[in-house]
Short mmCIF file of C-alpha atoms in Angstrom, two decimals:
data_model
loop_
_atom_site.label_atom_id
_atom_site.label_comp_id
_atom_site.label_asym_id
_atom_site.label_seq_id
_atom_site.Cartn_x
_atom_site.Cartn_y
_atom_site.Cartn_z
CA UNK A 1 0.00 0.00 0.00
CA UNK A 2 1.63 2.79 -1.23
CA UNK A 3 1.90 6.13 1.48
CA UNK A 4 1.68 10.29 1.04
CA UNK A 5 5.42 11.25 2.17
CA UNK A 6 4.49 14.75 1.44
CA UNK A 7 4.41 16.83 5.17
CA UNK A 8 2.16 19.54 5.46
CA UNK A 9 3.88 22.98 5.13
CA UNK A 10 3.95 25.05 8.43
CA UNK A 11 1.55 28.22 7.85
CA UNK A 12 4.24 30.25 9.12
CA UNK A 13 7.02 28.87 6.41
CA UNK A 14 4.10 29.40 3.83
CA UNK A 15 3.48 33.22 5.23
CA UNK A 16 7.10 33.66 5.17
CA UNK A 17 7.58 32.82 1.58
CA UNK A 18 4.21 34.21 0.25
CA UNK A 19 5.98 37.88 1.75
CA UNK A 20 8.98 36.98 -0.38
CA UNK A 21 7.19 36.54 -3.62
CA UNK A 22 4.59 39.51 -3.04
CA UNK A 23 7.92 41.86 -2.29
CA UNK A 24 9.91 40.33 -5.63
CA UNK A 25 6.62 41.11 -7.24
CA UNK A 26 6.63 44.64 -6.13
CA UNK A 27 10.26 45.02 -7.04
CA UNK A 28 9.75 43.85 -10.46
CA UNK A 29 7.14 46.24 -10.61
CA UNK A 30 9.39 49.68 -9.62
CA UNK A 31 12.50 48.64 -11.53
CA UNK A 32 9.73 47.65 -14.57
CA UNK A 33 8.54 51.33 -14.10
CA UNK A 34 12.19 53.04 -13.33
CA UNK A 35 13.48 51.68 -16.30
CA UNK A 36 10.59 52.79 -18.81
CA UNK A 37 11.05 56.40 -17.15
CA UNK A 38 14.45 56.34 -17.78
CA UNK A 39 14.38 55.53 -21.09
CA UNK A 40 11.31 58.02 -21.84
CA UNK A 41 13.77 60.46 -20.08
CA UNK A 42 16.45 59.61 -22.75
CA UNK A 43 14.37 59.91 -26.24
CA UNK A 44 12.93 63.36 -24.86
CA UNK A 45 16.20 64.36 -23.89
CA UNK A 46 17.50 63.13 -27.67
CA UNK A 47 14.69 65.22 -29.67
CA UNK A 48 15.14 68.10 -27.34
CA UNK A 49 18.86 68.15 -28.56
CA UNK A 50 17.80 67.49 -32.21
CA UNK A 51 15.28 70.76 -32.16
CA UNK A 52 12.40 67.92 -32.83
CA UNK A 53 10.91 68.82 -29.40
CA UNK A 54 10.93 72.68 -27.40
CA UNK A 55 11.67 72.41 -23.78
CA UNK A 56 9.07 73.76 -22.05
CA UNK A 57 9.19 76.78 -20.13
CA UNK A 58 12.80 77.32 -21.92
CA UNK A 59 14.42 80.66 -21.31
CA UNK A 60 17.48 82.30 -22.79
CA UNK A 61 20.81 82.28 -20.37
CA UNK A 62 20.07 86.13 -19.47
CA UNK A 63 17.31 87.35 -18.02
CA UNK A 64 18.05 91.13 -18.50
CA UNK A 65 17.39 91.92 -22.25
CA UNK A 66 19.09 95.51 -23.05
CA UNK A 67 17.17 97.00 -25.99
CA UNK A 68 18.54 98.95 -29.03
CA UNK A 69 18.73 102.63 -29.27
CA UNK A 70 16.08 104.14 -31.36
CA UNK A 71 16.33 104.72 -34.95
CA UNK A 72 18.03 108.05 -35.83
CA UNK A 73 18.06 109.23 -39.92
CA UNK A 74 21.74 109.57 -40.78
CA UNK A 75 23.28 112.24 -42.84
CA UNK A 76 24.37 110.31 -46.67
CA UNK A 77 28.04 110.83 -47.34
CA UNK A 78 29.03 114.32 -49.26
CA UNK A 79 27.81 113.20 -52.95
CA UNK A 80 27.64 109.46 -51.48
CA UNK A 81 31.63 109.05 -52.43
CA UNK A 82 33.34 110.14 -49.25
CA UNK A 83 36.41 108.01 -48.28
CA UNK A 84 37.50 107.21 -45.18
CA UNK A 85 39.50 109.30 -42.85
CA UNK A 86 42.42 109.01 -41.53
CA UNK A 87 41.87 107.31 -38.18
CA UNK A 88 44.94 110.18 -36.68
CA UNK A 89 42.61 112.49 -38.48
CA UNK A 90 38.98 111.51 -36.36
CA UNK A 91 39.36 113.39 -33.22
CA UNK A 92 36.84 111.77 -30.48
CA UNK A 93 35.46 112.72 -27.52
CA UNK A 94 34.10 109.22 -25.23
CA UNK A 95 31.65 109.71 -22.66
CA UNK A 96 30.28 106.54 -20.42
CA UNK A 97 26.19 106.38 -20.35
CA UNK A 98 25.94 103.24 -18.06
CA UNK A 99 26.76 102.47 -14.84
CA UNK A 100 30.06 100.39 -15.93
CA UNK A 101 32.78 102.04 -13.85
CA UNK A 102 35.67 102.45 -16.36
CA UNK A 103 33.47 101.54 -20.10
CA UNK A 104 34.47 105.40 -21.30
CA UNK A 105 38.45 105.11 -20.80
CA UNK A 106 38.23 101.02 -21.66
CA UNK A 107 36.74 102.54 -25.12
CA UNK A 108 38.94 105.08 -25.84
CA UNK A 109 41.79 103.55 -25.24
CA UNK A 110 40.52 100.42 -27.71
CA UNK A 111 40.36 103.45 -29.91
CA UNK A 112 43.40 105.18 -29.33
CA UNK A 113 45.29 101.39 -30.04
CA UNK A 114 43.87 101.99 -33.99
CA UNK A 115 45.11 105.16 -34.31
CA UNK A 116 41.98 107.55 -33.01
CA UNK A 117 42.78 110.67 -31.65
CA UNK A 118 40.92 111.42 -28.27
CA UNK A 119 40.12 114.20 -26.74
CA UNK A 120 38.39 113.78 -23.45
CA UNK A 121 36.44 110.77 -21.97
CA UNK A 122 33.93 111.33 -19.01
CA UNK A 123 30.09 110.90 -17.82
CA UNK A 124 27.23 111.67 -18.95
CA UNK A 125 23.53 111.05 -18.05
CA UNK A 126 21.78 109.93 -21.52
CA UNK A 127 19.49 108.01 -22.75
CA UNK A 128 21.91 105.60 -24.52
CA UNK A 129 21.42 101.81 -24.21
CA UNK A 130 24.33 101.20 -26.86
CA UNK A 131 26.25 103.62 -29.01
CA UNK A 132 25.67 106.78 -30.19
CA UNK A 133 27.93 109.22 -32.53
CA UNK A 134 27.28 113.08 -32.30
CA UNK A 135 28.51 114.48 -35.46
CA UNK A 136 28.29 118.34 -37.08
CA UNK A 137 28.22 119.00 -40.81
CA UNK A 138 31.91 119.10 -40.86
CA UNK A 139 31.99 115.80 -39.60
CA UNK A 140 30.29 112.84 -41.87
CA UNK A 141 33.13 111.18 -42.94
CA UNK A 142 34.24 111.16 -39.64
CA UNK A 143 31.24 109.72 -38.00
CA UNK A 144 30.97 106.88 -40.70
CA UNK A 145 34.59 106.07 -40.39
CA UNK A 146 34.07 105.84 -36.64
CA UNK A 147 30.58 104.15 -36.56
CA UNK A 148 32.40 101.11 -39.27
CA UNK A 149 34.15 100.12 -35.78
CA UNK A 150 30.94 100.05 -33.81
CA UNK A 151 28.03 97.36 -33.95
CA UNK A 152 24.39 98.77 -34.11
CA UNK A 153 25.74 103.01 -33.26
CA UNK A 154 23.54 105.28 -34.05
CA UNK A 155 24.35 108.33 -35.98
CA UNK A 156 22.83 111.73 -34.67
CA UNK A 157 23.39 115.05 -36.80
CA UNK A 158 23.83 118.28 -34.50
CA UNK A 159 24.61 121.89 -34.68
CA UNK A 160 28.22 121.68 -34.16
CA UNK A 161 30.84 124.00 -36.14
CA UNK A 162 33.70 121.61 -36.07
CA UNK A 163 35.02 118.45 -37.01
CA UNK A 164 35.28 116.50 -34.00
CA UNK A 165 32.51 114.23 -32.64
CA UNK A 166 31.40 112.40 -29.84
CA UNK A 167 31.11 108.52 -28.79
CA UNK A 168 28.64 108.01 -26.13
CA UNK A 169 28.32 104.15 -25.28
CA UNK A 170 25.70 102.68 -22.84
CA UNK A 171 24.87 99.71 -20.20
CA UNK A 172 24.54 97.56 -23.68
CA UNK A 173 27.64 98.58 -25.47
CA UNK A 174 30.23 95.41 -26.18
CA UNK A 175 32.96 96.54 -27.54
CA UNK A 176 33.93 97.66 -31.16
CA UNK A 177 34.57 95.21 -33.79
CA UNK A 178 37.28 92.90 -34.60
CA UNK A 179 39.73 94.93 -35.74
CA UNK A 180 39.84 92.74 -38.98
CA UNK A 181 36.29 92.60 -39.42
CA UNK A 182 36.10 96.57 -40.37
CA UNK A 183 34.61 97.01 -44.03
CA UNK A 184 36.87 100.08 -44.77
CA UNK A 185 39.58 99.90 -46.91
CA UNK A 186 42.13 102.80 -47.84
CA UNK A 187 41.06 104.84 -50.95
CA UNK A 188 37.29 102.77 -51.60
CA UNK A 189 34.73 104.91 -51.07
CA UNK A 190 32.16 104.33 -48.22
CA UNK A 191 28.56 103.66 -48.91
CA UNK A 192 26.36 105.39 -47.88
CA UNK A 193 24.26 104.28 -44.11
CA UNK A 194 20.30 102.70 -44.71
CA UNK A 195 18.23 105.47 -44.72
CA UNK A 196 20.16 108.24 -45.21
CA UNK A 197 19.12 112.27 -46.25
CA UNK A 198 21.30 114.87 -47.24
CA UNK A 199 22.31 116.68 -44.60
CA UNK A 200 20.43 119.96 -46.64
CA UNK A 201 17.08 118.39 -45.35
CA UNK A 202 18.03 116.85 -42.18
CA UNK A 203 17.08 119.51 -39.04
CA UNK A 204 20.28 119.40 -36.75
CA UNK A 205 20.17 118.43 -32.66
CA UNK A 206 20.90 121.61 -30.74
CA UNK A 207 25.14 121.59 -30.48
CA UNK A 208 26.21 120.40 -26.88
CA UNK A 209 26.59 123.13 -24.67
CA UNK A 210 29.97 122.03 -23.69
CA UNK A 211 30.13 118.50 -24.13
CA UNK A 212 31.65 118.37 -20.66
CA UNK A 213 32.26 115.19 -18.27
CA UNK A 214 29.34 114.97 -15.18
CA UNK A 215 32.34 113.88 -13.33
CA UNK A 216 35.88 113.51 -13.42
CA UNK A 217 37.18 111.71 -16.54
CA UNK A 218 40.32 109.80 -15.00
CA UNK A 219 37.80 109.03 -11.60
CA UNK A 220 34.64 107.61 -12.91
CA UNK A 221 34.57 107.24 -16.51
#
């Protein structure tokens, strides 16, 4: 007569082990879900570095956007042929507009190192978020040989009897251009800036009273 060997299993071994295979369960369960988010996490990270997808809520590095100076209607070039100056010959006055301790001197002497000739440098309180160039009828050539050095200046015409002109840059101003990079060359004439008039139809800016420094030049500027 043949006999049942098999014991019956102790309800606490069969409690014990049922805890085992509910917590492998569970396991399988996260690391199942872990590794699907991880590898959602990786194709969205993919098409966000293709372009395919926008990050949401994306924002440029700089929070502080500086905008342009406003449009100001050049003078055109005497009979739109004028070559450029002599750098020696462009006698410039820089004055700082921002609150950058040191941006009128770091400018000039930038200038001075291609052969400018300054004048002064100093303060002023303007409304100039970039660069501006206050030039007299004596001084076209001048201001377009000057503003060639200068990314997004603005040209503004003024009463003034003489040659010289003015550089005012502002909290936005970086730098001039590469030094290379200038489109001037010796003897070419210069074309003339978008938007030009003859300086016969454009109504001057009152001339600067004195053109002087708010404070001291080798101090503050």
């Amino acid at each position: 007569m043949a006999t049942n060997d098999k014991q019956p299993v102790d309800p606490v071994v069969r409690a014990r082990r049922q805890r085992i295979r509910r917590k492998r369960a569970r396991q399988s369960v996260v690391f199942g879900v872990l590794i699907a988010a991880m590898a959602l996490a990786a194709l969205g990270a993919v098409a966000i570095y293709n372009g395919a997808v926008s990050m949401p809520f994306a924002r440029g590095f700089s929070s502080t956007v500086i905008p342009a100076d406003d449009p100001i209607v050049p003078a055109c070039l005497v009979e739109g042929k004028e070559k450029p100056i002599g750098y020696k010959k462009v006698r410039v006055r820089v004055y700082n507009a921002s609150e950058r301790r040191g941006l009128a001197a770091t400018t000039a002497k930038s200038l001075e190192e291609r052969g400018f000739t300054i004048l002064a440098t100093g303060n002023v309180k303007t409304g100039v978020q970039n660069a501006k160039i206050a030039y007299g009828a004596k001084g076209v050539g001048r201001a377009y040989t000057l503003a060639a050095q200068i990314p997004g200046v603005v040209l503004q015409y003024d009463a003034r009897t003489n040659a010289q002109i003015d550089l005012t840059v502002g909290q936005g101003f970086d730098g001039l251009i590469p030094e290379d990079e200038v489109k001037l060359e010796t003897g070419v004439p210069m074309n003339n800036l978008p938007g030009c008039q003859p300086l016969a139809e454009l109504t001057p800016a009152p001339a600067p009273a004195s053109a002087a420094p708010t404070e001291d030049a080798t101090a503050s500027s």
